[in-house]
Coordinates of C-alpha atoms in Angstrom, one line a residue:
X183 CA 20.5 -6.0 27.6
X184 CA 18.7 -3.2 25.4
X185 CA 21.4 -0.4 24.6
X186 CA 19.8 2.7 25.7
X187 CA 19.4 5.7 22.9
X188 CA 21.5 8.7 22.8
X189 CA 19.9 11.6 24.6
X190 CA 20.3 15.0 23.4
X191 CA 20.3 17.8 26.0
X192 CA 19.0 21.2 25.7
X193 CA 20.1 24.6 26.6
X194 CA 18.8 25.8 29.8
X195 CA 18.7 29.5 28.8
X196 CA 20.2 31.7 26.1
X197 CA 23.1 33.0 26.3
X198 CA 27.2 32.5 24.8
X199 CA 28.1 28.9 25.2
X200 CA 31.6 28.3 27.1
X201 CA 34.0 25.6 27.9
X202 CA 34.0 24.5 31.5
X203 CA 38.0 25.5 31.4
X204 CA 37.2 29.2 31.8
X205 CA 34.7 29.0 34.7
X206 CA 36.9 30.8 37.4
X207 CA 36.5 28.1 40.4
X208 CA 38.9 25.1 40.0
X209 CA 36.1 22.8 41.1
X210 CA 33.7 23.4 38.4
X211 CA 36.6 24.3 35.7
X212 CA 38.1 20.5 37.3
X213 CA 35.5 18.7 36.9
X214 CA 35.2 17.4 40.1
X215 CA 31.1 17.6 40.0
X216 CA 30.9 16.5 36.7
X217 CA 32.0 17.2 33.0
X218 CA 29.8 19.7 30.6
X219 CA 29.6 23.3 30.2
X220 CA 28.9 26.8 30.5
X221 CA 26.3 29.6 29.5
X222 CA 27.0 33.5 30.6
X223 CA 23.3 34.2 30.0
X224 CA 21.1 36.6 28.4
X225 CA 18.0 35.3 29.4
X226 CA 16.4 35.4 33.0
X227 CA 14.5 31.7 32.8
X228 CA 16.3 28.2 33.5
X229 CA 14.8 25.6 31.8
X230 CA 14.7 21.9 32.2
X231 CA 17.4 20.3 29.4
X232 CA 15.8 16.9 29.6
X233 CA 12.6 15.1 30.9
X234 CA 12.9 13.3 34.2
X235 CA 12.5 14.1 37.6
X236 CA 13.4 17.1 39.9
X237 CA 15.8 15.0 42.1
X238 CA 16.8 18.2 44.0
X239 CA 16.3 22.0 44.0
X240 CA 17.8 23.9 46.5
X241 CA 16.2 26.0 49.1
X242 CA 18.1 29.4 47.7
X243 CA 16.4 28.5 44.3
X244 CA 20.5 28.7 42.7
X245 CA 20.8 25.1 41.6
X246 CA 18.5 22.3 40.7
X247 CA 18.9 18.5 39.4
X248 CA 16.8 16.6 36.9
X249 CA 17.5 12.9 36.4
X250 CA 16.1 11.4 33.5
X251 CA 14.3 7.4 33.0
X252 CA 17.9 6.1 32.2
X253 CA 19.5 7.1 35.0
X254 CA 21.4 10.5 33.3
X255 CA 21.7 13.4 36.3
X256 CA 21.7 16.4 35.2
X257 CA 23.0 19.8 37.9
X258 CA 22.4 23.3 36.6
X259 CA 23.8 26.0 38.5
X260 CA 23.0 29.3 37.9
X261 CA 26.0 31.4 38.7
X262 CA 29.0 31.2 41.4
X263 CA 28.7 31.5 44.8
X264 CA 25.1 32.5 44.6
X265 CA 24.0 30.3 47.5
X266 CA 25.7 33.2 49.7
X267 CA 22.6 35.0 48.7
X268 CA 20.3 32.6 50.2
X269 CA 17.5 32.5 47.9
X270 CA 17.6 36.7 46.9
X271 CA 16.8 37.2 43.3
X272 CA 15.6 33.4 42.7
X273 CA 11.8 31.9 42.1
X274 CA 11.7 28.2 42.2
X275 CA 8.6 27.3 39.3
X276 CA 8.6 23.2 40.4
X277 CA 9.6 20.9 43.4
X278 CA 11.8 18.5 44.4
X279 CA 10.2 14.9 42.9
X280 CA 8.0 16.5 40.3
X281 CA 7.9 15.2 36.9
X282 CA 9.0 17.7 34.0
X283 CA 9.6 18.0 30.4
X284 CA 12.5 19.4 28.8
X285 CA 12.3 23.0 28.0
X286 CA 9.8 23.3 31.2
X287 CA 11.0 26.2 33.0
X288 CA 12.0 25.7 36.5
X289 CA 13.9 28.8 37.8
X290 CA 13.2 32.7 37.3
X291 CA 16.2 34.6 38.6
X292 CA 16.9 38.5 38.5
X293 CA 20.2 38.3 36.2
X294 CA 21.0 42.3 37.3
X295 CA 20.7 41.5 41.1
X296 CA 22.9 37.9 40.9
X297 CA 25.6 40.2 38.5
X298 CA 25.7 42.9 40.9
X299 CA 25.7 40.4 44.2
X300 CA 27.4 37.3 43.2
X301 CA 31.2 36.7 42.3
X302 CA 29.4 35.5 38.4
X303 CA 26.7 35.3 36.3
X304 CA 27.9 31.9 34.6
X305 CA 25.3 28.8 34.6
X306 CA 26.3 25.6 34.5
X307 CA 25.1 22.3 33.2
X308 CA 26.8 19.1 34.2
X309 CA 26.0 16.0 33.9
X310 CA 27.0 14.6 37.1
X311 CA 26.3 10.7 36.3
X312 CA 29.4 10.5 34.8
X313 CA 27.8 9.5 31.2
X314 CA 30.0 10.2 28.3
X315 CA 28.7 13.2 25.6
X316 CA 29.2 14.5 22.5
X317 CA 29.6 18.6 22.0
X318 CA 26.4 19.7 19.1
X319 CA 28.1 23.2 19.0
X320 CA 31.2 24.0 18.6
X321 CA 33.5 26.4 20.3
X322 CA 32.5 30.0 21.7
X323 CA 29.3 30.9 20.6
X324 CA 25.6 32.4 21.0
X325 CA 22.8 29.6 22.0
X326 CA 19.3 30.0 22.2
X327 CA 17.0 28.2 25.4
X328 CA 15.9 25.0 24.3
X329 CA 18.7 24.5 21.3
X330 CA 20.4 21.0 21.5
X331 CA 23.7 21.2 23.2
X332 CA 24.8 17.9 23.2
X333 CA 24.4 14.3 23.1
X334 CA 24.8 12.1 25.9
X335 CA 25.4 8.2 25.6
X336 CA 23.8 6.2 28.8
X337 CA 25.3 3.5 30.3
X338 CA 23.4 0.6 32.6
X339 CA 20.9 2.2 35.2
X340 CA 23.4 2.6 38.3
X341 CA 22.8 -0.4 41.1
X342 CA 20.6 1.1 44.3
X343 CA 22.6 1.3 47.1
X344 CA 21.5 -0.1 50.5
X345 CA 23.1 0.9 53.9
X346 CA 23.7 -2.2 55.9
X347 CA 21.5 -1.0 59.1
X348 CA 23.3 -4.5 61.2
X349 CA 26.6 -3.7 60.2
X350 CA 27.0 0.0 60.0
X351 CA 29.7 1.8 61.9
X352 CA 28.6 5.5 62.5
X353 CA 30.4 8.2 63.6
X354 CA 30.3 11.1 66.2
X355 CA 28.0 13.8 65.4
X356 CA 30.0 16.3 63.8
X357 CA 28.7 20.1 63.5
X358 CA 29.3 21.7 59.9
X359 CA 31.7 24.8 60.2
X360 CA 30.1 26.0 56.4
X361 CA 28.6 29.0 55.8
X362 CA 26.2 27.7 53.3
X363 CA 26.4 24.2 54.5
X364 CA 27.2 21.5 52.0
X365 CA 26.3 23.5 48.7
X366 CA 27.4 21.8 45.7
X367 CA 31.3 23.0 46.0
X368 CA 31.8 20.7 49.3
X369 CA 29.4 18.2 48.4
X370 CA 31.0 17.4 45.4
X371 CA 34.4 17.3 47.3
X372 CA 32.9 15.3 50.5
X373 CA 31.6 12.8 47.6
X374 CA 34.6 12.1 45.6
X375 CA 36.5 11.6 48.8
X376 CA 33.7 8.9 49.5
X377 CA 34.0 7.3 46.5
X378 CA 37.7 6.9 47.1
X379 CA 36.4 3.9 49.7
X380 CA 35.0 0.2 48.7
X381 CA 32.4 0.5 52.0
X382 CA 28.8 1.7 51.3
X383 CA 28.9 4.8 53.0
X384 CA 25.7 7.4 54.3
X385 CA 25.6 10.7 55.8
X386 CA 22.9 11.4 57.9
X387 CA 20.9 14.6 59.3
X388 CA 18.7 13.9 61.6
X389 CA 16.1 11.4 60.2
X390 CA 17.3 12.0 56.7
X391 CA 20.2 10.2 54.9
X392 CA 21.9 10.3 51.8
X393 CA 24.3 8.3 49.9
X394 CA 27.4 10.3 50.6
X395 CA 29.0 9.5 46.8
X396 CA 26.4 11.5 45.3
X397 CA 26.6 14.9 45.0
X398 CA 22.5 15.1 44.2
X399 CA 21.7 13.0 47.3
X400 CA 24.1 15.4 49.4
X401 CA 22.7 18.4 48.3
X402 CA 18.8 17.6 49.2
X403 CA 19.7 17.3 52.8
X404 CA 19.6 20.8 52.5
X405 CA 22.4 21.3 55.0
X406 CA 23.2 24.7 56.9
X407 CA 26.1 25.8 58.9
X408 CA 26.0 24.8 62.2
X409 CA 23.7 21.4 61.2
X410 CA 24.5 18.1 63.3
X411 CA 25.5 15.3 60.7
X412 CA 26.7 12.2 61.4
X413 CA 28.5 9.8 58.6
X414 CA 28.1 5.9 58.6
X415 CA 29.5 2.8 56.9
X416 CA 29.8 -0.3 56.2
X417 CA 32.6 -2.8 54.8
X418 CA 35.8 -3.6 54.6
X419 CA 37.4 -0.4 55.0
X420 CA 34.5 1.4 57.5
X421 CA 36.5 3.0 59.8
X422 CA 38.9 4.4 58.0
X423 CA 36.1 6.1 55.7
X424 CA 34.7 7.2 58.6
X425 CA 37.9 8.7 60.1
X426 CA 38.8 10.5 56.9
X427 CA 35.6 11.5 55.9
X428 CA 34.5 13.3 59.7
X429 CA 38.2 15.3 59.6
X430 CA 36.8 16.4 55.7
X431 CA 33.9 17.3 57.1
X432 CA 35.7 19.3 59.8
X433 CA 38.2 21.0 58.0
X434 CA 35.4 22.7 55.8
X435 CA 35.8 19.8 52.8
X436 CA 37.9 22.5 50.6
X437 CA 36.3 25.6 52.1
X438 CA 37.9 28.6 53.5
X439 CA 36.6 28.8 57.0
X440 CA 35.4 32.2 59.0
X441 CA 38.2 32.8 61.3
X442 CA 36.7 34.2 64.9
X443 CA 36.6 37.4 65.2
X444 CA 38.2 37.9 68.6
X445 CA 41.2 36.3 66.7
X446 CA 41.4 39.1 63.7
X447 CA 40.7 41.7 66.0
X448 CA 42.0 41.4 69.2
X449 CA 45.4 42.9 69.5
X450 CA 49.3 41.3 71.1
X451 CA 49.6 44.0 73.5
X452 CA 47.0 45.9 75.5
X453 CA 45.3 48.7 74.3
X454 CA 42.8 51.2 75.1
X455 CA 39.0 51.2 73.5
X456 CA 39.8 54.2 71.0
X457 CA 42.9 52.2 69.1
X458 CA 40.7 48.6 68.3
X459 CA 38.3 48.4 65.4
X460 CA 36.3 45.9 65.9
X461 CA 34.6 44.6 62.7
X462 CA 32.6 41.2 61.8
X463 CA 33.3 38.6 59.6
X464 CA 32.2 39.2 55.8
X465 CA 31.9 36.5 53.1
X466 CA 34.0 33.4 53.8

């Protein structure tokens, strides 16, 4: 078997290069989407950091994937919690299953409206097939778009997986309780919780499915709170993937849920109309 050569990946935009340890969300800083790191930026474009493929860009126009020839996935994520701002301040510049070359810009966003409206700014690049990579620039410091930022080794092109239709166990539709659906926080939860089982495992809206141990495949169902999914399986251990993965999917996979608001507001004793305040929910 040919040994695939290194691939060196580019800076998505300009800005001062940081570690993924000081991103202020414990499942980017965790690395439980994917090792690589992070740009506050000074620019305004997002540009591809490799050739490949759009395998996903969100509806909001906050994240986007690009998977190379060799198999190397690739998430940029501009900002935190910017899908709350459902596609405000974003201009999407290419489609999911287009071809692109690296430095091809794919994403205009308005840097003063996503500072001002979103809980950051920071822009993330990981490389969420798992490949090993080698840092180009050291430490803390100022990049330029299109710089090389490191260098990525690739392994074997990953084994297509096929749902066993015949054998498949499938589950009760279950309706997501997620304000943003399964944006790349959950997703990334709901598929390492996957992975955890041996069965070849799907989650399905409507007529769409995706393999539910990748994040990417996840994310382009394009899910919304209050979707209808349902989750299937097959082997050894079905059901109990099933079983764990439904109460995950339930329980918000890691997400703080809205309470009702009839429960925050509504007082223990009686009272008249002039002592309640009655209020709606704000961000999750």
């Amino acid at each position: 078997m040919t040994t695939s050569q290194p691939l060196e990946l580019l800076a998505p935009l300009s800005g001062v290069l940081l570690a993924l340890d000081q991103v202020p969300d414990p499942v980017f800083s965790g690395r439980v989407i994917g090792d690589g790191l992070c740009i506050d930026p000074t620019s305004h474009t997002l540009c591809a950091p490799l050739a490949g493929v759009i395998s996903n860009i969100q509806d909001s126009g906050h994240a986007v994937s690009v998977t190379a020839d060799n198999g190397v996935q690739v998430l940029l994520h501009i900002g935190l919690d910017t899908v709350n701002l459902a596609g405000q301040g974003f201009t999407r510049l290419v489609e999911e299953g287009q071809r692109v070359e690296a430095g091809q810009p794919l994403i205009e966003f308005d840097a003063d409206y996503v500072a001002l409206n979103a809980r950051s700014l920071l822009t993330l690049m990981l490389i969420v097939s798992g490949e090993p990579f080698v840092p180009l620039v050291a430490g803390q410091a100022l990049v330029e778009s299109g710089q090389p930022l490191v260098q990525v080794s690739p392994g074997p092109m990953p084994a297509e997986v096929d749902e066993e239709e015949g054998n498949a166990l499938f589950s009760k539709p279950v309706t997501l309780p997620n304000a943003s659906g399964l944006h790349a926080r959950p997703a990334a939860v709901f598929a390492q919780a996957a992975k955890g089982f041996s069965s070849s495992i799907f989650l399905h809206k409507q007529t769409l499915s995706a393999n539910a141990k990748s994040l990417v495949a996840i994310m382009a169902l394009q899910t919304s709170q209050g979707d209808s999914v349902q989750v299937s399986a097959a082997g050894e251990d079905a059901e109990a993937a099933i079983q764990a993965l439904v109460a995950l999917l339930l329980d918000g996979c890691g997400e703080t849920l809205p309470v009702a608001v009839e429960a925050i507001n509504e007082p223990a004793t009686p009272a008249s109309s002039a002592s309640v305040l009655r209020g709606v929910c704000a961000s999750p």
